[in-house]
């Protein structure tokens, strides 16, 4: 009996129940709301979900510890499917230079940019990296994130990339190999040689040792070309890794189309798309993961065309892109506020994109992202009476209680 927990009386229980695939079109707005709803947990799994009267009358619910959510919203924990959560010091000089109007190239020339994060990752021990990352993971959890993907990509040599992946996994993240994030100075002027080396040496090792679930590549102007990205992703796929791609963040060089052709699980960023690309993505199997935090922090104005993507039928997800260069936030509620205000997503679409579709972007749609019997007991109690208040009251944290795998992560405790 001890592993059972009942959350009862929710004014709005957002179940996000529905068909097995990612949500598209009108189904993205269907939160599967139960008024006066309850969830019965059995250890790390959900046992039952339904109206409070029915759930409380179940034999399995008799005498179990209960949390009263009367007047509140209960929903699945957020699935943050795109982060670079393991990093060194914050890039505060880059930040100030950018605010002064300096370009990406000028910042890099002054010793900033991704290269400065690489220096820290290479010199820090795994233990130091983990103890630097852990408070951010805790902060993310207190803002409602119960599943997080974590990329490598600040090591850019075999030892440091593997160190990052091990830290990511030790923190409980879904590890993604992003060796093709930037060119390390050892390969300066030789991007093809770097990709060849990643393909021949690092990807096979990472895959054999099961250090990553996904492989990701930064394919853009001033990053890796479409041809380089294709070579890298095809080798990763041949070693059993699932694919992601940083696509169309700054320029249209065919990265999104490449991801679609390779059946990448997700295409991430997508700020710059033409109509043909929107159609292609909408008809594809890939989840379109939008990252408005980076547009906001960089002070840019061109957000991903979420409205067109959704209206054309794409499976849209939202994530933080938490990283020290372009998106230093691990708050999913902030991302929801940006998605609504800047990309005209509805609150319901934003919530579905940040939960069930985030889970699909990690190939975890069968386990996470919704409140349904048999799924992971990952859920939130919000100190709010209507789910639309979540993006509306921006910049504050209204997550009152976080339950991950059936464990309460934060107090308040109940009777
Ligand atoms: O997702 N665009 C590439 N990578 C990151 C930024 C990484 C950094 O600046 O440290 C992104 O925005
Ligand atoms: Fe990113």
Short mmCIF file of C-alpha atoms and ligand atoms in Angstrom, two decimals:
data_model
loop_
_atom_site.label_atom_id
_atom_site.label_comp_id
_atom_site.label_asym_id
_atom_site.label_seq_id
_atom_site.Cartn_x
_atom_site.Cartn_y
_atom_site.Cartn_z
CA UNK A 1 0.00 0.00 0.00
CA UNK A 2 2.87 2.37 0.86
CA UNK A 3 3.79 3.19 -2.76
CA UNK A 4 0.31 4.45 -3.57
CA UNK A 5 -0.53 8.11 -3.81
CA UNK A 6 -3.81 9.78 -4.73
CA UNK A 7 -4.01 13.29 -6.19
CA UNK A 8 -7.64 14.26 -5.88
CA UNK A 9 -10.10 17.05 -6.59
CA UNK A 10 -8.23 18.81 -9.40
CA UNK A 11 -10.38 21.57 -10.84
CA UNK A 12 -8.83 20.77 -14.22
CA UNK A 13 -6.99 17.50 -14.69
CA UNK A 14 -5.17 17.76 -18.02
CA UNK A 15 -4.74 14.13 -19.03
CA UNK A 16 -3.37 14.71 -22.57
CA UNK A 17 -4.76 11.25 -23.29
CA UNK A 18 -5.24 10.40 -26.92
CA UNK A 19 -3.96 8.45 -29.90
CA UNK A 20 -0.53 6.87 -29.77
CA UNK A 21 1.28 9.21 -32.21
CA UNK A 22 2.35 12.85 -31.87
CA UNK A 23 -0.46 15.42 -31.75
CA UNK A 24 -1.14 17.44 -34.90
CA UNK A 25 -3.69 20.01 -36.02
CA UNK A 26 -6.83 20.17 -33.91
CA UNK A 27 -5.71 17.29 -31.67
CA UNK A 28 -2.90 19.52 -30.41
CA UNK A 29 -5.58 21.58 -28.65
CA UNK A 30 -7.27 18.63 -26.99
CA UNK A 31 -5.93 18.42 -23.47
CA UNK A 32 -8.35 15.66 -22.44
CA UNK A 33 -9.55 17.67 -19.44
CA UNK A 34 -11.37 15.99 -16.58
CA UNK A 35 -13.08 18.41 -14.21
CA UNK A 36 -12.77 17.42 -10.55
CA UNK A 37 -10.28 14.79 -11.62
CA UNK A 38 -8.01 12.42 -9.73
CA UNK A 39 -4.90 10.37 -10.45
CA UNK A 40 -3.97 7.26 -8.51
CA UNK A 41 -0.28 6.40 -8.54
CA UNK A 42 1.27 3.06 -7.74
CA UNK A 43 4.96 3.62 -7.16
CA UNK A 44 6.54 4.94 -10.35
CA UNK A 45 3.46 4.24 -12.52
CA UNK A 46 -0.01 5.65 -12.96
CA UNK A 47 -2.66 3.16 -11.91
CA UNK A 48 -5.86 5.05 -12.73
CA UNK A 49 -7.06 8.44 -13.95
CA UNK A 50 -10.63 9.73 -13.87
CA UNK A 51 -13.29 11.71 -12.01
CA UNK A 52 -12.43 12.01 -8.31
CA UNK A 53 -15.64 10.24 -7.18
CA UNK A 54 -14.85 7.18 -9.27
CA UNK A 55 -11.16 7.00 -8.43
CA UNK A 56 -11.76 7.44 -4.69
CA UNK A 57 -14.24 4.60 -4.70
CA UNK A 58 -11.73 2.10 -6.13
CA UNK A 59 -10.57 -0.62 -3.76
CA UNK A 60 -6.97 0.26 -4.71
CA UNK A 61 -7.51 3.83 -3.47
CA UNK A 62 -8.74 2.91 -0.03
CA UNK A 63 -6.68 4.39 2.76
CA UNK A 64 -3.88 5.65 0.51
CA UNK A 65 -2.03 8.87 1.13
CA UNK A 66 -3.84 11.72 -0.61
CA UNK A 67 -2.90 15.12 -1.94
CA UNK A 68 -5.77 17.55 -2.19
CA UNK A 69 -5.65 19.52 -5.45
CA UNK A 70 -9.03 21.18 -4.99
CA UNK A 71 -9.33 24.29 -7.15
CA UNK A 72 -6.02 23.59 -8.90
CA UNK A 73 -4.70 22.36 -12.24
CA UNK A 74 -2.99 18.95 -12.43
CA UNK A 75 -1.04 18.08 -15.57
CA UNK A 76 1.79 15.86 -16.85
CA UNK A 77 5.33 16.99 -16.10
CA UNK A 78 7.08 18.88 -18.89
CA UNK A 79 9.30 16.94 -21.28
CA UNK A 80 12.17 19.27 -22.19
CA UNK A 81 13.40 17.49 -25.31
CA UNK A 82 16.27 19.83 -26.26
CA UNK A 83 18.89 21.10 -23.80
CA UNK A 84 22.62 21.63 -23.56
CA UNK A 85 22.38 21.45 -19.77
CA UNK A 86 25.95 20.34 -19.09
CA UNK A 87 28.21 23.36 -19.49
CA UNK A 88 30.81 25.42 -17.69
CA UNK A 89 30.64 29.08 -16.68
CA UNK A 90 27.90 31.34 -18.02
CA UNK A 91 28.99 33.38 -21.08
CA UNK A 92 28.43 36.78 -19.56
CA UNK A 93 31.00 38.65 -21.66
CA UNK A 94 29.33 37.30 -24.82
CA UNK A 95 26.02 38.50 -23.43
CA UNK A 96 27.24 42.04 -22.86
CA UNK A 97 29.02 42.18 -26.21
CA UNK A 98 25.86 41.10 -27.97
CA UNK A 99 23.85 43.73 -26.12
CA UNK A 100 26.36 46.28 -27.40
CA UNK A 101 25.58 45.09 -30.92
CA UNK A 102 28.65 42.92 -31.58
CA UNK A 103 28.20 40.16 -34.14
CA UNK A 104 28.54 36.43 -33.62
CA UNK A 105 31.87 36.54 -35.50
CA UNK A 106 33.19 39.42 -33.37
CA UNK A 107 32.23 37.59 -30.18
CA UNK A 108 33.97 34.44 -31.40
CA UNK A 109 37.07 36.47 -32.36
CA UNK A 110 37.17 37.88 -28.81
CA UNK A 111 37.39 34.34 -27.43
CA UNK A 112 33.68 33.85 -26.81
CA UNK A 113 31.06 31.64 -28.38
CA UNK A 114 30.92 27.86 -28.30
CA UNK A 115 34.75 27.67 -28.21
CA UNK A 116 34.83 29.29 -24.77
CA UNK A 117 32.43 26.66 -23.44
CA UNK A 118 34.68 23.99 -24.95
CA UNK A 119 37.67 25.22 -22.96
CA UNK A 120 35.78 24.78 -19.69
CA UNK A 121 34.36 21.37 -20.55
CA UNK A 122 37.78 20.02 -21.45
CA UNK A 123 39.39 21.24 -18.24
CA UNK A 124 36.64 20.36 -15.76
CA UNK A 125 36.28 16.90 -14.27
CA UNK A 126 33.06 14.95 -14.69
CA UNK A 127 32.33 15.49 -11.00
CA UNK A 128 32.73 19.24 -11.33
CA UNK A 129 30.53 19.34 -14.43
CA UNK A 130 27.88 17.28 -12.68
CA UNK A 131 27.87 19.45 -9.59
CA UNK A 132 27.59 22.56 -11.76
CA UNK A 133 24.71 21.07 -13.77
CA UNK A 134 22.75 19.56 -10.88
CA UNK A 135 21.35 22.85 -9.50
CA UNK A 136 20.03 23.69 -12.99
CA UNK A 137 18.37 20.30 -13.20
CA UNK A 138 16.83 20.99 -9.81
CA UNK A 139 15.67 24.43 -10.98
CA UNK A 140 14.17 22.88 -14.12
CA UNK A 141 12.34 20.32 -11.97
CA UNK A 142 10.97 23.05 -9.70
CA UNK A 143 9.59 24.65 -12.87
CA UNK A 144 7.91 21.38 -13.76
CA UNK A 145 10.37 19.50 -15.96
CA UNK A 146 10.29 15.79 -15.22
CA UNK A 147 12.07 14.49 -18.34
CA UNK A 148 15.06 16.19 -19.90
CA UNK A 149 17.24 15.51 -22.91
CA UNK A 150 20.89 16.61 -22.54
CA UNK A 151 23.35 17.03 -25.41
CA UNK A 152 27.10 16.77 -25.56
CA UNK A 153 28.80 19.15 -27.98
CA UNK A 154 31.05 21.32 -25.81
CA UNK A 155 33.84 18.75 -25.65
CA UNK A 156 34.63 18.21 -29.34
CA UNK A 157 37.27 15.60 -28.59
CA UNK A 158 36.59 11.96 -27.81
CA UNK A 159 37.41 12.09 -24.10
CA UNK A 160 35.44 15.28 -23.43
CA UNK A 161 32.40 14.33 -25.49
CA UNK A 162 32.21 10.99 -23.70
CA UNK A 163 32.67 12.76 -20.36
CA UNK A 164 29.69 14.98 -21.19
CA UNK A 165 27.51 12.05 -22.22
CA UNK A 166 28.31 10.20 -19.01
CA UNK A 167 27.45 13.27 -16.94
CA UNK A 168 24.20 13.68 -18.89
CA UNK A 169 23.21 10.09 -18.20
CA UNK A 170 24.29 10.25 -14.56
CA UNK A 171 22.01 13.26 -14.11
CA UNK A 172 19.12 11.18 -15.43
CA UNK A 173 18.92 12.93 -18.80
CA UNK A 174 18.33 11.34 -22.19
CA UNK A 175 21.82 11.63 -23.70
CA UNK A 176 22.35 13.00 -27.21
CA UNK A 177 25.70 12.95 -29.01
CA UNK A 178 26.28 16.38 -30.58
CA UNK A 179 29.90 15.94 -31.62
CA UNK A 180 29.10 17.94 -34.78
CA UNK A 181 28.27 21.12 -32.87
CA UNK A 182 31.30 23.23 -33.82
CA UNK A 183 34.75 22.78 -35.25
CA UNK A 184 37.43 22.24 -32.58
CA UNK A 185 40.63 24.25 -33.07
CA UNK A 186 42.55 21.02 -33.79
CA UNK A 187 40.59 20.72 -37.04
CA UNK A 188 40.53 24.40 -37.95
CA UNK A 189 39.86 24.81 -41.67
CA UNK A 190 39.22 21.06 -42.01
CA UNK A 191 35.55 20.45 -41.27
CA UNK A 192 35.39 17.40 -43.54
CA UNK A 193 38.28 15.80 -41.72
CA UNK A 194 36.53 16.43 -38.40
CA UNK A 195 33.30 14.84 -39.64
CA UNK A 196 35.30 11.88 -41.04
CA UNK A 197 36.98 11.42 -37.68
CA UNK A 198 33.68 11.61 -35.76
CA UNK A 199 32.21 9.03 -38.14
CA UNK A 200 35.17 6.66 -38.03
CA UNK A 201 36.16 6.90 -34.37
CA UNK A 202 33.68 8.54 -32.06
CA UNK A 203 30.19 7.58 -33.26
CA UNK A 204 31.00 3.83 -33.33
CA UNK A 205 32.46 4.04 -29.82
CA UNK A 206 29.55 6.07 -28.42
CA UNK A 207 27.04 3.69 -29.98
CA UNK A 208 28.84 0.49 -28.93
CA UNK A 209 29.06 1.69 -25.33
CA UNK A 210 25.43 2.86 -25.44
CA UNK A 211 26.42 6.32 -24.25
CA UNK A 212 23.77 8.12 -26.32
CA UNK A 213 20.26 7.51 -27.58
CA UNK A 214 20.33 10.25 -30.23
CA UNK A 215 22.85 11.89 -32.53
CA UNK A 216 22.42 15.57 -33.37
CA UNK A 217 24.25 17.98 -35.70
CA UNK A 218 24.31 21.75 -36.04
CA UNK A 219 23.63 22.21 -39.75
CA UNK A 220 23.51 25.88 -40.71
CA UNK A 221 25.39 28.77 -42.25
CA UNK A 222 28.63 29.13 -40.25
CA UNK A 223 28.17 25.56 -38.99
CA UNK A 224 28.21 22.18 -40.76
CA UNK A 225 27.01 21.92 -44.35
CA UNK A 226 24.16 19.78 -45.52
CA UNK A 227 26.59 17.26 -47.03
CA UNK A 228 28.64 17.02 -43.83
CA UNK A 229 25.49 16.67 -41.73
CA UNK A 230 24.16 13.94 -44.01
CA UNK A 231 27.36 11.92 -43.76
CA UNK A 232 27.42 12.22 -39.98
CA UNK A 233 23.73 11.37 -39.50
CA UNK A 234 23.84 8.40 -41.87
CA UNK A 235 26.78 6.91 -40.00
CA UNK A 236 25.04 7.58 -36.67
CA UNK A 237 21.91 5.86 -37.94
CA UNK A 238 23.88 2.88 -39.20
CA UNK A 239 25.18 2.45 -35.64
CA UNK A 240 21.67 2.44 -34.22
CA UNK A 241 21.44 6.01 -32.98
CA UNK A 242 18.19 7.94 -33.49
CA UNK A 243 18.51 11.27 -35.26
CA UNK A 244 17.96 14.93 -34.42
CA UNK A 245 19.12 18.01 -36.30
CA UNK A 246 19.61 21.69 -35.42
CA UNK A 247 17.94 22.98 -38.59
CA UNK A 248 17.10 26.34 -40.17
CA UNK A 249 18.02 28.35 -37.07
CA UNK A 250 19.77 31.18 -38.92
CA UNK A 251 19.62 30.32 -42.61
CA UNK A 252 17.91 28.05 -45.09
CA UNK A 253 20.54 25.62 -46.34
CA UNK A 254 18.30 22.56 -46.65
CA UNK A 255 18.82 21.22 -43.13
CA UNK A 256 15.13 20.65 -42.40
CA UNK A 257 14.67 18.78 -45.69
CA UNK A 258 17.71 16.66 -44.89
CA UNK A 259 16.19 15.78 -41.52
CA UNK A 260 12.89 14.84 -43.14
CA UNK A 261 14.65 12.67 -45.74
CA UNK A 262 16.59 10.85 -43.03
CA UNK A 263 13.41 10.44 -40.94
CA UNK A 264 14.95 12.30 -38.03
CA UNK A 265 12.90 11.94 -34.86
CA UNK A 266 12.94 15.73 -34.53
CA UNK A 267 13.92 18.84 -36.45
CA UNK A 268 14.90 21.53 -33.97
CA UNK A 269 14.75 25.37 -34.18
CA UNK A 270 13.17 25.98 -37.66
CA UNK A 271 13.08 29.77 -37.38
CA UNK A 272 13.65 30.20 -41.13
CA UNK A 273 11.35 28.17 -43.37
CA UNK A 274 9.73 28.81 -46.72
CA UNK A 275 6.29 27.50 -47.64
CA UNK A 276 7.67 24.41 -49.34
CA UNK A 277 9.65 23.48 -46.24
CA UNK A 278 6.61 24.01 -44.01
CA UNK A 279 4.62 21.63 -46.22
CA UNK A 280 7.42 19.08 -46.23
CA UNK A 281 7.72 19.14 -42.44
CA UNK A 282 3.94 19.02 -41.97
CA UNK A 283 3.71 15.86 -44.06
CA UNK A 284 6.72 14.20 -42.41
CA UNK A 285 7.06 11.87 -39.45
CA UNK A 286 9.52 14.21 -37.71
CA UNK A 287 8.52 16.32 -34.72
CA UNK A 288 9.13 20.06 -35.26
CA UNK A 289 10.75 21.17 -32.00
CA UNK A 290 10.53 24.94 -31.59
CA UNK A 291 12.89 26.80 -29.26
CA UNK A 292 11.65 30.37 -28.78
CA UNK A 293 13.98 30.95 -25.81
CA UNK A 294 16.97 31.34 -28.14
CA UNK A 295 15.19 33.90 -30.34
CA UNK A 296 14.17 35.86 -27.25
CA UNK A 297 17.58 35.83 -25.59
CA UNK A 298 19.42 36.75 -28.79
CA UNK A 299 17.09 39.72 -29.17
CA UNK A 300 15.95 38.52 -32.58
CA UNK A 301 12.50 38.94 -34.01
CA UNK A 302 11.99 36.03 -36.33
CA UNK A 303 10.40 33.23 -34.36
CA UNK A 304 9.62 29.87 -35.96
CA UNK A 305 6.35 29.94 -37.94
CA UNK A 306 4.48 27.86 -35.37
CA UNK A 307 1.05 28.92 -36.57
CA UNK A 308 1.68 27.81 -40.17
CA UNK A 309 3.37 24.61 -39.05
CA UNK A 310 0.44 23.66 -36.81
CA UNK A 311 -2.21 24.73 -39.29
CA UNK A 312 -0.54 22.68 -42.02
CA UNK A 313 -0.46 19.62 -39.76
CA UNK A 314 3.06 19.46 -38.29
CA UNK A 315 3.67 17.76 -34.94
CA UNK A 316 5.05 20.72 -32.99
CA UNK A 317 6.97 20.38 -29.71
CA UNK A 318 8.45 23.07 -27.46
CA UNK A 319 11.72 22.91 -25.52
CA UNK A 320 14.07 25.31 -23.71
CA UNK A 321 17.32 24.79 -25.69
CA UNK A 322 18.89 25.57 -22.30
CA UNK A 323 22.49 26.57 -23.05
CA UNK A 324 24.93 29.32 -22.03
CA UNK A 325 25.10 30.99 -25.44
CA UNK A 326 21.64 31.39 -26.90
CA UNK A 327 19.04 30.31 -24.35
CA UNK A 328 20.02 30.50 -20.68
CA UNK A 329 16.66 29.42 -19.29
CA UNK A 330 15.57 26.04 -18.01
CA UNK A 331 12.01 27.24 -17.36
CA UNK A 332 9.42 25.49 -19.50
CA UNK A 333 6.64 27.85 -18.28
CA UNK A 334 8.67 30.76 -19.71
CA UNK A 335 8.91 28.91 -23.03
CA UNK A 336 5.14 28.46 -23.04
CA UNK A 337 4.65 32.19 -22.48
CA UNK A 338 6.97 32.96 -25.39
CA UNK A 339 5.24 30.41 -27.60
CA UNK A 340 1.86 32.01 -26.98
CA UNK A 341 2.85 35.69 -27.09
CA UNK A 342 5.43 35.51 -29.88
CA UNK A 343 4.37 32.53 -32.00
CA UNK A 344 0.60 32.76 -31.48
CA UNK A 345 0.23 29.25 -30.19
CA UNK A 346 -2.82 28.75 -28.00
CA UNK A 347 -2.22 27.84 -24.34
CA UNK A 348 -3.61 24.36 -25.04
CA UNK A 349 -1.30 23.84 -28.03
CA UNK A 350 1.67 25.05 -26.02
CA UNK A 351 0.92 22.61 -23.19
CA UNK A 352 0.52 19.65 -25.56
CA UNK A 353 3.72 20.67 -27.38
CA UNK A 354 5.62 20.79 -24.08
CA UNK A 355 4.38 17.46 -22.74
CA UNK A 356 3.14 14.70 -25.05
CA UNK A 357 4.84 16.00 -28.19
CA UNK A 358 8.07 16.57 -26.25
CA UNK A 359 7.84 12.92 -25.26
CA UNK A 360 7.42 11.94 -28.92
CA UNK A 361 10.46 14.07 -29.79
CA UNK A 362 12.37 11.70 -27.47
CA UNK A 363 10.61 8.54 -28.72
CA UNK A 364 9.08 8.27 -25.24
CA UNK A 365 5.48 8.90 -26.21
CA UNK A 366 4.49 5.47 -24.90
CA UNK A 367 5.84 6.23 -21.42
CA UNK A 368 5.75 9.95 -20.73
CA UNK A 369 3.92 13.15 -21.61
CA UNK A 370 0.36 12.24 -20.59
CA UNK A 371 -1.58 11.03 -17.57
CA UNK A 372 -2.81 7.59 -18.56
CA UNK A 373 -2.84 4.24 -16.78
CA UNK A 374 0.51 2.47 -17.10
CA UNK A 375 2.55 5.56 -17.87
CA UNK A 376 5.25 7.12 -15.71
CA UNK A 377 3.91 8.88 -12.63
CA UNK A 378 5.31 12.28 -13.65
CA UNK A 379 2.91 15.09 -12.86
CA UNK A 380 2.49 18.62 -11.61
CA UNK A 381 0.08 20.44 -9.35
CA UNK A 382 -0.19 24.09 -10.37
CA UNK A 383 -1.32 26.80 -7.98
CA UNK A 384 -3.69 27.94 -10.71
CA UNK A 385 -7.37 27.30 -11.40
CA UNK A 386 -7.28 27.39 -15.21
CA UNK A 387 -4.53 26.01 -17.46
CA UNK A 388 -4.56 29.18 -19.57
CA UNK A 389 -3.10 31.04 -16.59
CA UNK A 390 0.13 29.07 -17.00
CA UNK A 391 1.46 31.02 -20.03
CA UNK A 392 -0.57 34.11 -19.13
CA UNK A 393 1.14 34.86 -15.80
CA UNK A 394 4.55 34.97 -17.44
CA UNK A 395 7.88 35.12 -15.64
CA UNK A 396 6.72 33.54 -12.39
CA UNK A 397 6.64 29.96 -11.23
CA UNK A 398 3.20 28.61 -10.42
CA UNK A 399 4.27 24.98 -10.18
CA UNK A 400 3.38 24.01 -6.62
CA UNK A 401 4.17 20.33 -6.54
CA UNK A 402 6.28 18.10 -8.79
CA UNK A 403 5.98 14.32 -8.76
CA UNK A 404 8.51 12.31 -10.76
CA UNK A 405 8.31 8.53 -10.97
CA UNK A 406 5.83 8.67 -8.11
CA UNK A 407 8.21 10.59 -5.82
CA UNK A 408 7.39 14.06 -4.58
CA UNK A 409 10.36 16.22 -5.59
CA UNK A 410 9.43 19.33 -3.67
CA UNK A 411 7.47 19.96 -0.51
CA UNK A 412 4.63 20.99 0.54
CA UNK A 413 3.85 17.69 2.17
CA UNK A 414 0.30 16.57 2.77
CA UNK A 415 -1.61 14.46 5.21
O1 LIG B 1 20.94 25.43 -29.99
N1 LIG B 1 22.87 26.58 -32.50
C1 LIG B 1 23.64 25.84 -31.99
N2 LIG B 1 23.75 25.48 -30.73
C2 LIG B 1 23.12 26.12 -29.61
C3 LIG B 1 23.93 27.25 -29.11
C4 LIG B 1 25.11 26.77 -28.42
C5 LIG B 1 25.99 27.84 -27.81
O2 LIG B 1 26.01 29.01 -28.25
O3 LIG B 1 26.67 27.47 -26.85
C6 LIG B 1 21.67 26.40 -29.89
O4 LIG B 1 21.21 27.56 -30.00
FE1 LIG B 2 20.41 23.63 -29.26
#
